[in-house]
Coordinates of N, CA and C in Angstrom, one line a residue:
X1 N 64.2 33.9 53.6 CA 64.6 35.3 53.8 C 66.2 35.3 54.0
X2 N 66.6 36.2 53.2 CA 67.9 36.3 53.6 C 68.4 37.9 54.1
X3 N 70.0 38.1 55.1 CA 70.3 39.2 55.8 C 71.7 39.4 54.7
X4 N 71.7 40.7 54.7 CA 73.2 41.6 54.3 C 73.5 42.7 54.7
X5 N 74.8 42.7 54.9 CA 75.1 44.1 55.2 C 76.6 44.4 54.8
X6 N 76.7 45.7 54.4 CA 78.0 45.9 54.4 C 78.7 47.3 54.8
X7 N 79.8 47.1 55.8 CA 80.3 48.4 56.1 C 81.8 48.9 55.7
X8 N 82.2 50.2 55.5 CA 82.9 51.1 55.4 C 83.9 51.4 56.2
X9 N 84.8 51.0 56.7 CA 85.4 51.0 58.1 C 86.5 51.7 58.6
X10 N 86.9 52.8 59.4 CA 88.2 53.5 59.2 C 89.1 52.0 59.7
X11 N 90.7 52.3 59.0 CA 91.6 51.7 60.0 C 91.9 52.1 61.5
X12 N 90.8 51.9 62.2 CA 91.5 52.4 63.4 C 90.8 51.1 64.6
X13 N 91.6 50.7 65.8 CA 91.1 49.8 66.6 C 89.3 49.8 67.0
X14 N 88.8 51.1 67.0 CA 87.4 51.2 67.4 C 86.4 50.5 66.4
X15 N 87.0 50.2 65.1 CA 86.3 49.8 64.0 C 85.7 48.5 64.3
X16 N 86.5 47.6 64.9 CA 86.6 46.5 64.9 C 85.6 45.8 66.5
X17 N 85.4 46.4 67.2 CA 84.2 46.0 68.3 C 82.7 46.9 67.2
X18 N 82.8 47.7 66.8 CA 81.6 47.8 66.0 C 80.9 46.8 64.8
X19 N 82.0 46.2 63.9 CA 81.7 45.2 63.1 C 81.5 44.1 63.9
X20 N 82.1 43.7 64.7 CA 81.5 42.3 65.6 C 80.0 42.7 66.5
X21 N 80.1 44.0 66.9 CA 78.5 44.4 67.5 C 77.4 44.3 66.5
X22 N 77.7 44.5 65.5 CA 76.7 44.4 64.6 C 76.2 43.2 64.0
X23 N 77.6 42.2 64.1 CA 77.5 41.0 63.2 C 76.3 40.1 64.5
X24 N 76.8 40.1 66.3 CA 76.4 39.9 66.8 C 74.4 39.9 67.2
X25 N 74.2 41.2 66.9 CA 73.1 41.3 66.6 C 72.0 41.3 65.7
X26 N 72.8 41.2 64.5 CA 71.9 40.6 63.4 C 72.0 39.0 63.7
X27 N 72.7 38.2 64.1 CA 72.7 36.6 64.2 C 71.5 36.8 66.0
X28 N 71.6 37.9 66.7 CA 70.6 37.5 67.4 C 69.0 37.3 67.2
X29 N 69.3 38.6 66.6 CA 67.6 39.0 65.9 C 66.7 37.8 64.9
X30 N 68.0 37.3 64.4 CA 67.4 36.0 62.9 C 67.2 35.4 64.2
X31 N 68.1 34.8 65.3 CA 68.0 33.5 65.8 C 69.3 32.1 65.7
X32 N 69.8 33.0 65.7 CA 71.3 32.5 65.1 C 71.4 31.5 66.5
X33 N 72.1 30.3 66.6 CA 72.0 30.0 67.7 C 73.7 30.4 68.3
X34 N 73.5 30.7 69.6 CA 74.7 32.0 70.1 C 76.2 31.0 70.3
X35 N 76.2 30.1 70.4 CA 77.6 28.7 70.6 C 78.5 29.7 68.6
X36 N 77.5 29.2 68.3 CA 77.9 29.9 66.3 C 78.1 31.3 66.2
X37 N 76.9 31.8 66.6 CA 77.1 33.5 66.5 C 78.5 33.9 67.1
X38 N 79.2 33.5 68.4 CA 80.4 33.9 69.0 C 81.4 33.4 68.1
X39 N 81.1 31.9 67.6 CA 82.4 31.8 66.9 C 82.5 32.8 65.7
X40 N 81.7 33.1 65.0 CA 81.6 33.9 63.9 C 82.1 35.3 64.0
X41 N 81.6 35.8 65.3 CA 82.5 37.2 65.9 C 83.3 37.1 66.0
X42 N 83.9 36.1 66.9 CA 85.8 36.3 67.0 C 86.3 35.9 65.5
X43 N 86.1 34.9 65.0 CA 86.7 35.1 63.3 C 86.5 36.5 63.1
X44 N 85.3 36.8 62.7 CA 85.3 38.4 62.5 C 86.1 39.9 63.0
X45 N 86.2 39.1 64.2 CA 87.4 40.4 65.1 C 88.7 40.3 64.5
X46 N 89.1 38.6 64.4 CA 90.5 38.8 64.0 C 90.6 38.7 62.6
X47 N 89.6 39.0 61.7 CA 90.0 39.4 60.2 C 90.2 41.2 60.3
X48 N 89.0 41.7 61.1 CA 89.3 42.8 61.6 C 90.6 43.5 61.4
X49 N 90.7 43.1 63.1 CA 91.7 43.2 63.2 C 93.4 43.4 62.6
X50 N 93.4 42.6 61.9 CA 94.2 42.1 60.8 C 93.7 43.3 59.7
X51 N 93.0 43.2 58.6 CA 92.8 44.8 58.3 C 93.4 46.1 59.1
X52 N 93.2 46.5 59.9 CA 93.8 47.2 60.7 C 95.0 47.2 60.9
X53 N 95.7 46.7 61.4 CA 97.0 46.2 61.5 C 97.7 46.4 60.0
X54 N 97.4 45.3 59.3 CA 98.3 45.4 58.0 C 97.6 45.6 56.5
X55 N 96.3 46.3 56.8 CA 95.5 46.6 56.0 C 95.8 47.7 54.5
X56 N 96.7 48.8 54.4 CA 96.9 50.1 54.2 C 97.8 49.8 53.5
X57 N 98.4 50.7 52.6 CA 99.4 51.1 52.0 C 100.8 51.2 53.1
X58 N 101.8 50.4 52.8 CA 103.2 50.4 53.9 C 102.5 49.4 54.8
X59 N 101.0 48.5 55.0 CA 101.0 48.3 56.4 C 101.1 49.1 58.1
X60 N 100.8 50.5 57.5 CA 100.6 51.3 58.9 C 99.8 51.9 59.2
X61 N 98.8 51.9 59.8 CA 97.4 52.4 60.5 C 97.1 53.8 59.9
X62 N 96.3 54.1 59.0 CA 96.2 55.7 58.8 C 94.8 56.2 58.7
X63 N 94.0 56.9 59.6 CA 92.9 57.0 59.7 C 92.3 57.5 58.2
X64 N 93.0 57.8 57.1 CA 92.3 58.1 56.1 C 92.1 57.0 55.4
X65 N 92.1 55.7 55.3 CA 92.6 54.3 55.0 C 91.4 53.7 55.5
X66 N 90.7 52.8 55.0 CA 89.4 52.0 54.9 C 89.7 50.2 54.6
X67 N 88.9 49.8 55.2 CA 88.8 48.6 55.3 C 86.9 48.3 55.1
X68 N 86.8 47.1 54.2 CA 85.7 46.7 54.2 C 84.6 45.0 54.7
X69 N 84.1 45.5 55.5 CA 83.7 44.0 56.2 C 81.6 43.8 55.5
X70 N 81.5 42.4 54.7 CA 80.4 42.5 54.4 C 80.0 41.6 54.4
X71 N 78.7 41.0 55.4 CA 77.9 39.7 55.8 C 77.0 39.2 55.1
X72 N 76.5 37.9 55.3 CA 75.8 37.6 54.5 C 75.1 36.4 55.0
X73 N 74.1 36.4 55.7 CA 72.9 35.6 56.3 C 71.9 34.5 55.0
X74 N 72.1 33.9 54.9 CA 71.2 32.7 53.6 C 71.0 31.8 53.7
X75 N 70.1 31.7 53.9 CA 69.5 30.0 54.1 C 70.4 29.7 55.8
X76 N 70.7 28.6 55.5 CA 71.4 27.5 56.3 C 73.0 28.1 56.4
X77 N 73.5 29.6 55.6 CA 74.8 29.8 56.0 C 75.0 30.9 55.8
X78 N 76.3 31.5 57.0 CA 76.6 32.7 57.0 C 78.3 33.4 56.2
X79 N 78.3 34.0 55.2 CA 79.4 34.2 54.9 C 79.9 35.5 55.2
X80 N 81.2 35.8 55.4 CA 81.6 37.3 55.9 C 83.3 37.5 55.3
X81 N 83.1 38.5 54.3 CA 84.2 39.0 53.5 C 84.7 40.5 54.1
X82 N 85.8 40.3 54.5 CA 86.4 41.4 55.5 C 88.0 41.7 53.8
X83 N 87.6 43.2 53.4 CA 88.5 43.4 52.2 C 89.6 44.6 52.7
X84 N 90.5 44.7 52.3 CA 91.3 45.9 53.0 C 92.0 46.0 51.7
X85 N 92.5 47.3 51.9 CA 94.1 47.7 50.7 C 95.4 47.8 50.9
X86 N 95.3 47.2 51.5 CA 96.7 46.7 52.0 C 97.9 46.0 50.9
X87 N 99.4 45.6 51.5 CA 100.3 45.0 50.2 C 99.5 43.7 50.0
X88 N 98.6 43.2 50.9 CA 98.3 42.0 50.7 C 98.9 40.3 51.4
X89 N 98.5 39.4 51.1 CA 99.2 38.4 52.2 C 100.4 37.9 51.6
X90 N 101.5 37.1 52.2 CA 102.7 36.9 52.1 C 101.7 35.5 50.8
X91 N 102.8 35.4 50.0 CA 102.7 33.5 49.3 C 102.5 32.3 49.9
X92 N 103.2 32.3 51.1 CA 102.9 31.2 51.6 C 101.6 31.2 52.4
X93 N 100.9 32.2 53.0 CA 100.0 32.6 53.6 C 98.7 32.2 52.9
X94 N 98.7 32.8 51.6 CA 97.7 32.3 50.4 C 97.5 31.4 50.7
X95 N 98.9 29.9 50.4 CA 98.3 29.3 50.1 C 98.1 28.1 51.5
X96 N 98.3 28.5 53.0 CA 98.1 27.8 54.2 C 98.5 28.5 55.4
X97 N 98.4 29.6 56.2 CA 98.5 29.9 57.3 C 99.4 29.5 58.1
X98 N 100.0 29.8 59.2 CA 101.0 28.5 59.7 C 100.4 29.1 61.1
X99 N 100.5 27.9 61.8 CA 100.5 28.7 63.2 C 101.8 29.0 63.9
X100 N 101.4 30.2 64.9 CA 102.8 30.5 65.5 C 103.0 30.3 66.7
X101 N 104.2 30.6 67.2 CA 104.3 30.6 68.6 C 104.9 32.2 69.0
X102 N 104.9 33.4 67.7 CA 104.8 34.1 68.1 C 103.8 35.2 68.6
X103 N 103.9 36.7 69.2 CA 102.7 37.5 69.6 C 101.9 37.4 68.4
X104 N 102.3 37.8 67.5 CA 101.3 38.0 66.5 C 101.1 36.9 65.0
X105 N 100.3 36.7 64.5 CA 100.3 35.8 63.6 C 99.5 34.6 63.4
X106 N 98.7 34.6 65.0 CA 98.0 33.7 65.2 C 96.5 33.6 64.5
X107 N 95.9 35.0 64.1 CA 94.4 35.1 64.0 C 94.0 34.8 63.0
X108 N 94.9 34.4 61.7 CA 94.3 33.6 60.4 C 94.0 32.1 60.9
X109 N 94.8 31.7 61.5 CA 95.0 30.0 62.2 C 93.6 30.1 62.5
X110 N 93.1 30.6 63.5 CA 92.0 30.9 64.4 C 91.1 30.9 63.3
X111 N 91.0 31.6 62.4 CA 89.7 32.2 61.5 C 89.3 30.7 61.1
X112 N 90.3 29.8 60.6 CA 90.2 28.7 59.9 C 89.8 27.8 61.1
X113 N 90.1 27.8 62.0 CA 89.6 27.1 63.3 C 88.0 27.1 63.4
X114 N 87.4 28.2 63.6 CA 86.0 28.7 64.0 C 85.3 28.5 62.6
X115 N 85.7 28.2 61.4 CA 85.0 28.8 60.6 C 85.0 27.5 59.6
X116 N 84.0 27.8 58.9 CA 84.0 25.8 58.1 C 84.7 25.8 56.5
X117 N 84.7 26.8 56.4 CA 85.3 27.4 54.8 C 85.9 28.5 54.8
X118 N 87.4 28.5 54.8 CA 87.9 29.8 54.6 C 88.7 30.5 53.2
X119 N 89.2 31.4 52.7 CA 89.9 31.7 51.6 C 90.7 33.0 52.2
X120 N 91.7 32.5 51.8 CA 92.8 33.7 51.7 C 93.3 34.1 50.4
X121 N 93.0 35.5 50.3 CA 93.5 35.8 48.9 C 93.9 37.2 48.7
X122 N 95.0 37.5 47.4 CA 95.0 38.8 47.0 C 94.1 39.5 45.9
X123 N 94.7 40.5 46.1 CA 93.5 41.5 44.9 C 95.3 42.4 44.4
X124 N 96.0 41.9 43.2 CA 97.3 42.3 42.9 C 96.9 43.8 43.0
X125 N 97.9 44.5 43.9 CA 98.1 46.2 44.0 C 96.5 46.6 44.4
X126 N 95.7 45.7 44.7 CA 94.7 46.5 45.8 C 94.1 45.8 47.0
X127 N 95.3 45.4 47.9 CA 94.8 44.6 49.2 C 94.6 42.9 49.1
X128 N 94.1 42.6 50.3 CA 93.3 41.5 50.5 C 92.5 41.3 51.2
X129 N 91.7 39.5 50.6 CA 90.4 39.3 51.4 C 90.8 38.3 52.4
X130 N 89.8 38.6 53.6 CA 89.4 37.1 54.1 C 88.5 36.9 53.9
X131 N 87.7 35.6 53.2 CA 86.4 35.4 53.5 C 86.3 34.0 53.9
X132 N 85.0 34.0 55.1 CA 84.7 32.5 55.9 C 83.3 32.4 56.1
X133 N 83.2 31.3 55.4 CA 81.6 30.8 55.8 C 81.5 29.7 57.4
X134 N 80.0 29.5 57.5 CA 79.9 28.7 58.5 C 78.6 28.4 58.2
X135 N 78.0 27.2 59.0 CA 77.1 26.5 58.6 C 76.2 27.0 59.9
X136 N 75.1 27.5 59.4 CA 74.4 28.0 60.8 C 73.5 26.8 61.5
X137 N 73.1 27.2 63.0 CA 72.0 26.5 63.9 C 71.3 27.7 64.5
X138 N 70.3 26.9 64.5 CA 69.5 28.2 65.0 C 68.4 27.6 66.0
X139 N 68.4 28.8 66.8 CA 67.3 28.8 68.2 C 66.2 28.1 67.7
X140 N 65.4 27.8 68.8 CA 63.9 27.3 68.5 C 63.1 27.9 68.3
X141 N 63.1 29.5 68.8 CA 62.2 30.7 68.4 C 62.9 31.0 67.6
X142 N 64.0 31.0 66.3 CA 64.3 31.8 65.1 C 63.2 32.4 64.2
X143 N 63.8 33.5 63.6 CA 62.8 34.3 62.8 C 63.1 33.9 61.6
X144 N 64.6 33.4 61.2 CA 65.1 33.3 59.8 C 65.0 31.7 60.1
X145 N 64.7 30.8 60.7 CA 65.0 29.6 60.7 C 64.7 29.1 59.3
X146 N 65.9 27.7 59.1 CA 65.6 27.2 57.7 C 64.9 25.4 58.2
X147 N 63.6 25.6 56.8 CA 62.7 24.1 57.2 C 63.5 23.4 57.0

């Protein structure tokens, strides 16, 4: 059996504890085991997030402006594509993240931290993706467990 879902999201900060509430409890309900399920949410928050932030047209918050986050529960792994319309990521970012030491800049580093497969990419003149898989474990009572 496999889980999906996909949502519609304004740019605005509230968006972003709703997509991780959700992501949270569909990995509870299968049986996700919870050490995984958290790392998966915070990657999730800070792709979020990041949509939000620099998601839009100019990169500035405009509640008429959408961002799209969509999961994907299968077998033995979980993938989650967070898409926005944004200018998109800088070149060098495509092709390796850097980490920083400043306030902001850190939550791609992180995504690739928590997460076993990541991609950064553009969509020319309509935004970018993040998408990150992870390799699931699961509880001993799971509903989705794989033999």
């Amino acid at each position: 059996m496999s889980i999906w879902w996909s949502l519609h999201l304004r740019r605005e900060a509230a968006s972003v504890p709703l997509a991780r509430r959700l992501l949270l409890g569909t990995m509870e309900t299968a049986g996700v085991d919870p050490d995984i399920s958290y790392d998966l949410s915070v990657a999730l928050s800070e792709a979020c997030a990041n949509a939000v932030e620099h998601g839009g047209v100019g990169g500035r918050p405009d509640e008429d402006e959408a961002y799209r986050v969509t999961a994907y529960l299968d077998g033995d792994c979980c993938r989650i594509e967070v898409t926005d319309s944004g200018p998109g990521f800088p070149t060098a970012t495509v092709s390796r993240p850097r980490p920083s030491l400043a306030e902001h800049g850190r939550g791609l580093c992180l995504i690739e931290e928590l997460a076993d497969h990541v991609r950064f990419r553009n969509r020319p003149g309509r935004g970018a993706v993040v998408t990150f898989d992870k390799v699931l474990k699961w509880r001993d009572d799971a509903l989705l467990k794989v033999s």
